Amino acid sequence: MEMQLDGAGVVVTGGGNGIGAALVRELAGRGARVVVNDLDGDAARRVAEEVGGTAVPGDAASEQGVEGLIGRAREVLGEIDLYCANAGIAPLGGPEASEAEWERAWQVNVMSHVRAARLLVQPWLERGRGHFLSTVSAAGMLMSLGAAPYSVSKHAAFSFAEWLSATYGHRGVTVQCLCPQGVRTDMIENTGRMGELLLKPNALEAEEVARITADALVDGGFLILPHGDVAKYYAHRGADTDHWLAGMRELQKKLD
């Protein structure tokens, strides 16, 4: 279903910095009324003030935090037309990463989406329309070397978005996945050698990603791919998985 941004009620989680802040500015610039959420309350308030939006600081991953955010957003907006599940974290490491890191990746990158959908979908079905945008990253379609908790949780977020689309798409709920590779934000600075080798050379500005995303919201296609090569990599991964994995192992050698 076509998304009308002018006048739409929008929530952006992780909206205080990076892609989230750029999305807030872009969507507000196209006429949306935006609620800005972030754990960093000062950042959320700063961005909201820039665009005449409303800041609702807090944890968009916990059950209580999601309930509070969506409840407050409905008070402000009347109804939520578009929910941008953008907040995410990218812990590094593999099996040796701590239980706490694995758990936090699961809560922020996956359960935040599940908990939001739990509260949003039924009202959207009753209205006959609603729009859910998951910021998943290309790691959810491919992988992120050196960051197993991130890769695994983003694959799960991608799968959940697919499930939502397949289950409710015929009833007016539009689901889209934003899957960029490198974006020039604070997060990319924490990716170490992997980021230097694989992400930074073709990194986009957050503002460009936000513009591409806003254009794609109007069209409604499931995949939003600011980096065009991701579609080719994804197709190759599915068509010849062994060859694709061999290539990933060669990249891992460089990282080693």
mmCIF file of C-alpha atoms in Angstrom:
data_model
loop_
_atom_site.group_PDB
_atom_site.id
_atom_site.type_symbol
_atom_site.label_atom_id
_atom_site.label_comp_id
_atom_site.label_asym_id
_atom_site.label_seq_id
_atom_site.Cartn_x
_atom_site.Cartn_y
_atom_site.Cartn_z
ATOM 1 C CA MET A 1 0.000 0.000 0.000
ATOM 2 C CA GLU A 2 1.348 3.424 -0.943
ATOM 3 C CA MET A 3 2.730 5.434 1.960
ATOM 4 C CA GLN A 4 1.638 9.050 2.258
ATOM 5 C CA LEU A 5 4.306 10.791 4.326
ATOM 6 C CA ASP A 6 2.711 14.232 4.436
ATOM 7 C CA GLY A 7 0.814 14.343 7.717
ATOM 8 C CA ALA A 8 1.706 10.761 8.667
ATOM 9 C CA GLY A 9 2.270 9.867 12.308
ATOM 10 C CA VAL A 10 5.752 8.342 12.563
ATOM 11 C CA VAL A 11 7.872 6.812 15.321
ATOM 12 C CA VAL A 12 11.642 6.429 14.868
ATOM 13 C CA THR A 13 13.568 4.426 17.457
ATOM 14 C CA GLY A 14 17.262 5.146 17.799
ATOM 15 C CA GLY A 15 16.379 8.538 16.363
ATOM 16 C CA GLY A 16 18.930 10.582 18.257
ATOM 17 C CA ASN A 17 21.938 9.754 16.112
ATOM 18 C CA GLY A 18 23.116 8.173 12.862
ATOM 19 C CA ILE A 19 20.602 6.700 10.432
ATOM 20 C CA GLY A 20 17.775 7.280 12.896
ATOM 21 C CA ALA A 21 18.408 11.015 13.196
ATOM 22 C CA ALA A 22 18.751 11.287 9.426
ATOM 23 C CA LEU A 23 15.429 9.465 8.990
ATOM 24 C CA VAL A 24 13.736 11.818 11.417
ATOM 25 C CA ARG A 25 14.947 14.860 9.506
ATOM 26 C CA GLU A 26 14.095 13.415 6.097
ATOM 27 C CA LEU A 27 10.606 12.237 7.062
ATOM 28 C CA ALA A 28 9.796 15.467 8.879
ATOM 29 C CA GLY A 29 11.016 17.363 5.833
ATOM 30 C CA ARG A 30 8.400 15.491 3.811
ATOM 31 C CA GLY A 31 5.625 16.507 6.156
ATOM 32 C CA ALA A 32 5.539 13.665 8.687
ATOM 33 C CA ARG A 33 4.782 14.263 12.356
ATOM 34 C CA VAL A 34 7.586 12.456 14.148
ATOM 35 C CA VAL A 35 8.097 10.976 17.602
ATOM 36 C CA VAL A 36 11.812 10.586 18.284
ATOM 37 C CA ASN A 37 12.953 7.798 20.590
ATOM 38 C CA ASP A 38 16.471 7.129 21.841
ATOM 39 C CA LEU A 39 18.179 5.845 24.962
ATOM 40 C CA ASP A 40 20.167 9.076 24.837
ATOM 41 C CA GLY A 41 17.482 11.466 26.006
ATOM 42 C CA ASP A 42 19.448 14.610 25.205
ATOM 43 C CA ALA A 43 20.024 13.426 21.635
ATOM 44 C CA ALA A 44 16.346 12.541 21.191
ATOM 45 C CA ARG A 45 15.268 15.949 22.456
ATOM 46 C CA ARG A 46 17.793 17.777 20.294
ATOM 47 C CA VAL A 47 16.675 16.051 17.086
ATOM 48 C CA ALA A 48 12.983 16.386 17.947
ATOM 49 C CA GLU A 49 13.414 20.099 18.579
ATOM 50 C CA GLU A 50 15.085 20.529 15.181
ATOM 51 C CA VAL A 51 12.039 19.191 13.338
ATOM 52 C CA GLY A 52 9.196 20.244 15.616
ATOM 53 C CA GLY A 53 8.673 16.662 16.723
ATOM 54 C CA THR A 54 8.201 15.023 20.098
ATOM 55 C CA ALA A 55 10.965 13.317 22.052
ATOM 56 C CA VAL A 56 10.103 10.137 23.943
ATOM 57 C CA PRO A 57 13.410 8.941 25.411
ATOM 58 C CA GLY A 58 13.736 5.409 26.707
ATOM 59 C CA ASP A 59 14.543 1.795 25.978
ATOM 60 C CA ALA A 60 12.762 0.707 22.786
ATOM 61 C CA ALA A 61 13.777 -2.913 23.385
ATOM 62 C CA SER A 62 12.239 -3.818 26.739
ATOM 63 C CA GLU A 63 8.588 -4.771 27.021
ATOM 64 C CA GLN A 64 7.862 -1.900 29.372
ATOM 65 C CA GLY A 65 9.848 0.537 27.236
ATOM 66 C CA VAL A 66 8.033 -0.397 24.029
ATOM 67 C CA GLU A 67 4.648 -0.150 25.731
ATOM 68 C CA GLY A 68 5.515 3.291 27.082
ATOM 69 C CA LEU A 69 6.823 4.532 23.738
ATOM 70 C CA ILE A 70 3.854 3.360 21.694
ATOM 71 C CA GLY A 71 1.371 4.570 24.290
ATOM 72 C CA ARG A 72 2.908 8.036 24.385
ATOM 73 C CA ALA A 73 3.220 8.146 20.576
ATOM 74 C CA ARG A 74 -0.494 7.421 20.213
ATOM 75 C CA GLU A 75 -1.283 10.245 22.614
ATOM 76 C CA VAL A 76 0.792 12.629 20.491
ATOM 77 C CA LEU A 77 0.001 11.374 17.005
ATOM 78 C CA GLY A 78 -3.500 9.953 17.348
ATOM 79 C CA GLU A 79 -2.348 6.819 15.560
ATOM 80 C CA ILE A 80 0.985 5.490 14.348
ATOM 81 C CA ASP A 81 1.049 5.228 10.567
ATOM 82 C CA LEU A 82 4.725 4.272 10.278
ATOM 83 C CA TYR A 83 6.911 2.627 12.897
ATOM 84 C CA CYS A 84 10.639 2.718 12.139
ATOM 85 C CA ALA A 85 12.303 0.001 14.223
ATOM 86 C CA ASN A 86 15.732 1.484 13.753
ATOM 87 C CA ALA A 87 17.519 1.115 17.104
ATOM 88 C CA GLY A 88 20.288 -1.469 16.963
ATOM 89 C CA ILE A 89 23.620 -2.504 18.438
ATOM 90 C CA ALA A 90 26.592 -4.294 16.873
ATOM 91 C CA PRO A 91 28.659 -6.237 19.418
ATOM 92 C CA LEU A 92 31.805 -7.855 18.050
ATOM 93 C CA GLY A 93 33.138 -11.362 18.653
ATOM 94 C CA GLY A 94 32.040 -14.934 18.128
ATOM 95 C CA PRO A 95 31.037 -17.730 20.519
ATOM 96 C CA GLU A 96 33.406 -16.208 23.063
ATOM 97 C CA ALA A 97 31.324 -13.046 23.296
ATOM 98 C CA SER A 98 29.710 -12.827 26.714
ATOM 99 C CA GLU A 99 26.225 -14.048 27.540
ATOM 100 C CA ALA A 100 25.306 -10.441 28.246
ATOM 101 C CA GLU A 101 26.423 -9.294 24.773
ATOM 102 C CA TRP A 102 24.486 -12.067 23.050
ATOM 103 C CA GLU A 103 21.398 -11.343 25.131
ATOM 104 C CA ARG A 104 21.511 -7.602 24.553
ATOM 105 C CA ALA A 105 21.907 -8.114 20.783
ATOM 106 C CA TRP A 106 18.858 -10.364 20.814
ATOM 107 C CA GLN A 107 16.769 -7.940 22.857
ATOM 108 C CA VAL A 108 17.659 -4.781 20.898
ATOM 109 C CA ASN A 109 17.952 -6.187 17.374
ATOM 110 C CA VAL A 110 15.079 -8.690 17.458
ATOM 111 C CA MET A 111 12.720 -8.500 20.402
ATOM 112 C CA SER A 112 12.296 -4.747 20.067
ATOM 113 C CA HIS A 113 10.668 -5.476 16.690
ATOM 114 C CA VAL A 114 8.566 -8.336 18.035
ATOM 115 C CA ARG A 115 7.305 -6.286 20.974
ATOM 116 C CA ALA A 116 6.437 -3.321 18.780
ATOM 117 C CA ALA A 117 4.575 -5.506 16.297
ATOM 118 C CA ARG A 118 2.649 -7.099 19.156
ATOM 119 C CA LEU A 119 1.125 -3.705 19.951
ATOM 120 C CA LEU A 120 0.871 -2.276 16.448
ATOM 121 C CA VAL A 121 -0.452 -5.016 14.186
ATOM 122 C CA GLN A 122 -3.945 -5.532 15.561
ATOM 123 C CA PRO A 123 -4.905 -1.835 15.414
ATOM 124 C CA TRP A 124 -3.446 -1.675 11.913
ATOM 125 C CA LEU A 125 -5.518 -4.674 10.839
ATOM 126 C CA GLU A 126 -8.619 -2.994 12.203
ATOM 127 C CA ARG A 127 -7.780 0.177 10.261
ATOM 128 C CA GLY A 128 -6.795 -1.763 7.171
ATOM 129 C CA ARG A 129 -3.395 -0.090 6.932
ATOM 130 C CA GLY A 130 -0.087 0.349 8.727
ATOM 131 C CA HIS A 131 3.616 0.451 7.885
ATOM 132 C CA PHE A 132 6.541 -1.226 9.668
ATOM 133 C CA LEU A 133 10.129 -0.394 8.682
ATOM 134 C CA SER A 134 12.902 -2.605 10.071
ATOM 135 C CA THR A 135 16.450 -1.286 9.930
ATOM 136 C CA VAL A 136 18.148 -4.655 9.514
ATOM 137 C CA SER A 137 21.429 -3.984 7.640
ATOM 138 C CA ALA A 138 23.039 -6.085 4.931
ATOM 139 C CA ALA A 139 24.361 -8.290 7.738
ATOM 140 C CA GLY A 140 20.846 -9.703 8.041
ATOM 141 C CA MET A 141 20.904 -10.846 4.433
ATOM 142 C CA LEU A 142 24.575 -11.815 4.259
ATOM 143 C CA MET A 143 26.719 -11.709 7.426
ATOM 144 C CA SER A 144 29.170 -9.515 9.277
ATOM 145 C CA LEU A 145 32.564 -11.111 9.762
ATOM 146 C CA GLY A 146 33.913 -10.705 13.269
ATOM 147 C CA ALA A 147 30.491 -9.963 14.762
ATOM 148 C CA ALA A 148 28.503 -13.136 15.347
ATOM 149 C CA PRO A 149 25.944 -11.680 17.810
ATOM 150 C CA TYR A 150 25.209 -8.916 15.318
ATOM 151 C CA SER A 151 24.965 -11.253 12.319
ATOM 152 C CA VAL A 152 22.759 -13.792 14.056
ATOM 153 C CA SER A 153 20.372 -11.250 15.539
ATOM 154 C CA LYS A 154 20.086 -9.311 12.292
ATOM 155 C CA HIS A 155 19.282 -12.520 10.396
ATOM 156 C CA ALA A 156 16.516 -13.087 12.927
ATOM 157 C CA ALA A 157 15.212 -9.535 12.470
ATOM 158 C CA PHE A 158 15.183 -10.051 8.697
ATOM 159 C CA SER A 159 13.287 -13.315 9.099
ATOM 160 C CA PHE A 160 10.735 -11.718 11.410
ATOM 161 C CA ALA A 161 10.107 -8.918 8.930
ATOM 162 C CA GLU A 162 9.582 -11.478 6.164
ATOM 163 C CA TRP A 163 7.140 -13.334 8.394
ATOM 164 C CA LEU A 164 5.200 -10.156 9.152
ATOM 165 C CA SER A 165 4.957 -9.309 5.470
ATOM 166 C CA ALA A 166 3.849 -12.796 4.468
ATOM 167 C CA THR A 167 1.308 -13.014 7.269
ATOM 168 C CA TYR A 168 -0.283 -9.559 7.184
ATOM 169 C CA GLY A 169 0.663 -8.004 3.847
ATOM 170 C CA HIS A 170 -2.617 -8.976 2.205
ATOM 171 C CA ARG A 171 -4.502 -7.214 5.008
ATOM 172 C CA GLY A 172 -2.985 -3.772 4.561
ATOM 173 C CA VAL A 173 0.169 -4.005 6.679
ATOM 174 C CA THR A 174 3.253 -3.015 4.684
ATOM 175 C CA VAL A 175 6.606 -4.268 5.950
ATOM 176 C CA GLN A 176 9.965 -3.123 4.589
ATOM 177 C CA CYS A 177 13.580 -3.955 5.431
ATOM 178 C CA LEU A 178 16.302 -1.328 5.213
ATOM 179 C CA CYS A 179 19.558 -3.231 4.594
ATOM 180 C CA PRO A 180 22.521 -0.899 4.035
ATOM 181 C CA GLN A 181 26.167 -1.870 4.217
ATOM 182 C CA GLY A 182 28.582 0.779 5.502
ATOM 183 C CA VAL A 183 27.068 4.059 6.655
ATOM 184 C CA ARG A 184 29.157 6.885 8.085
ATOM 185 C CA THR A 185 27.872 6.836 11.654
ATOM 186 C CA ASP A 186 29.395 6.244 15.086
ATOM 187 C CA MET A 187 28.617 2.528 14.721
ATOM 188 C CA ILE A 188 30.981 2.073 11.773
ATOM 189 C CA GLU A 189 33.829 3.508 13.833
ATOM 190 C CA ASN A 190 33.505 0.563 16.236
ATOM 191 C CA THR A 191 33.848 -2.167 13.604
ATOM 192 C CA GLY A 192 37.652 -2.312 13.710
ATOM 193 C CA ARG A 193 39.639 -3.978 10.947
ATOM 194 C CA MET A 194 36.505 -5.417 9.361
ATOM 195 C CA GLY A 195 35.014 -1.952 8.960
ATOM 196 C CA GLU A 196 38.231 -0.530 7.537
ATOM 197 C CA LEU A 197 38.477 -3.313 4.958
ATOM 198 C CA LEU A 198 34.866 -4.007 4.021
ATOM 199 C CA LEU A 199 32.581 -1.150 5.038
ATOM 200 C CA LYS A 200 34.298 2.219 4.917
ATOM 201 C CA PRO A 201 35.468 2.175 1.271
ATOM 202 C CA ASN A 202 31.876 2.320 -0.037
ATOM 203 C CA ALA A 203 30.185 3.864 2.981
ATOM 204 C CA LEU A 204 27.295 6.257 2.402
ATOM 205 C CA GLU A 205 26.304 9.278 4.421
ATOM 206 C CA ALA A 206 23.340 8.710 6.723
ATOM 207 C CA GLU A 207 21.455 11.484 4.931
ATOM 208 C CA GLU A 208 21.726 9.637 1.613
ATOM 209 C CA VAL A 209 20.434 6.438 3.195
ATOM 210 C CA ALA A 210 17.513 8.366 4.682
ATOM 211 C CA ARG A 211 16.633 9.922 1.323
ATOM 212 C CA ILE A 212 16.714 6.549 -0.432
ATOM 213 C CA THR A 213 14.594 5.068 2.332
ATOM 214 C CA ALA A 214 11.968 7.794 2.225
ATOM 215 C CA ASP A 215 11.649 7.368 -1.552
ATOM 216 C CA ALA A 216 11.285 3.601 -1.110
ATOM 217 C CA LEU A 217 8.589 3.977 1.556
ATOM 218 C CA VAL A 218 6.295 5.413 -1.071
ATOM 219 C CA ASP A 219 6.828 2.379 -3.333
ATOM 220 C CA GLY A 220 6.438 -0.227 -0.592
ATOM 221 C CA GLY A 221 8.886 -2.864 -1.885
ATOM 222 C CA PHE A 222 10.135 -5.203 0.834
ATOM 223 C CA LEU A 223 13.886 -4.686 0.368
ATOM 224 C CA ILE A 224 15.440 -1.229 0.623
ATOM 225 C CA LEU A 225 19.052 -1.559 -0.533
ATOM 226 C CA PRO A 226 21.021 1.702 -0.558
ATOM 227 C CA HIS A 227 24.088 -0.287 -1.709
ATOM 228 C CA GLY A 228 23.119 -1.896 -5.014
ATOM 229 C CA ASP A 229 25.701 -4.687 -4.812
ATOM 230 C CA VAL A 230 23.920 -6.249 -1.844
ATOM 231 C CA ALA A 231 21.236 -7.686 -4.118
ATOM 232 C CA LYS A 232 23.903 -9.363 -6.246
ATOM 233 C CA TYR A 233 25.672 -10.779 -3.198
ATOM 234 C CA TYR A 234 22.367 -12.077 -1.840
ATOM 235 C CA ALA A 235 21.510 -13.776 -5.117
ATOM 236 C CA HIS A 236 24.975 -15.343 -5.312
ATOM 237 C CA ARG A 237 24.710 -16.546 -1.714
ATOM 238 C CA GLY A 238 21.499 -18.380 -2.532
ATOM 239 C CA ALA A 239 22.559 -19.719 -5.925
ATOM 240 C CA ASP A 240 25.991 -21.051 -4.927
ATOM 241 C CA THR A 241 26.355 -21.025 -1.158
ATOM 242 C CA ASP A 242 29.625 -22.973 -1.081
ATOM 243 C CA HIS A 243 31.282 -20.541 -3.484
ATOM 244 C CA TRP A 244 29.974 -17.601 -1.506
ATOM 245 C CA LEU A 245 31.277 -19.057 1.764
ATOM 246 C CA ALA A 246 34.656 -19.699 0.142
ATOM 247 C CA GLY A 247 34.802 -16.011 -0.719
ATOM 248 C CA MET A 248 33.898 -15.053 2.830
ATOM 249 C CA ARG A 249 36.670 -17.272 4.152
ATOM 250 C CA GLU A 250 39.136 -15.442 1.903
ATOM 251 C CA LEU A 251 37.961 -12.158 3.375
ATOM 252 C CA GLN A 252 38.343 -13.616 6.853
ATOM 253 C CA LYS A 253 41.972 -14.506 6.055
ATOM 254 C CA LYS A 254 42.612 -10.850 5.296
ATOM 255 C CA LEU A 255 41.061 -9.862 8.580
ATOM 256 C CA ASP A 256 43.204 -12.433 10.408
#
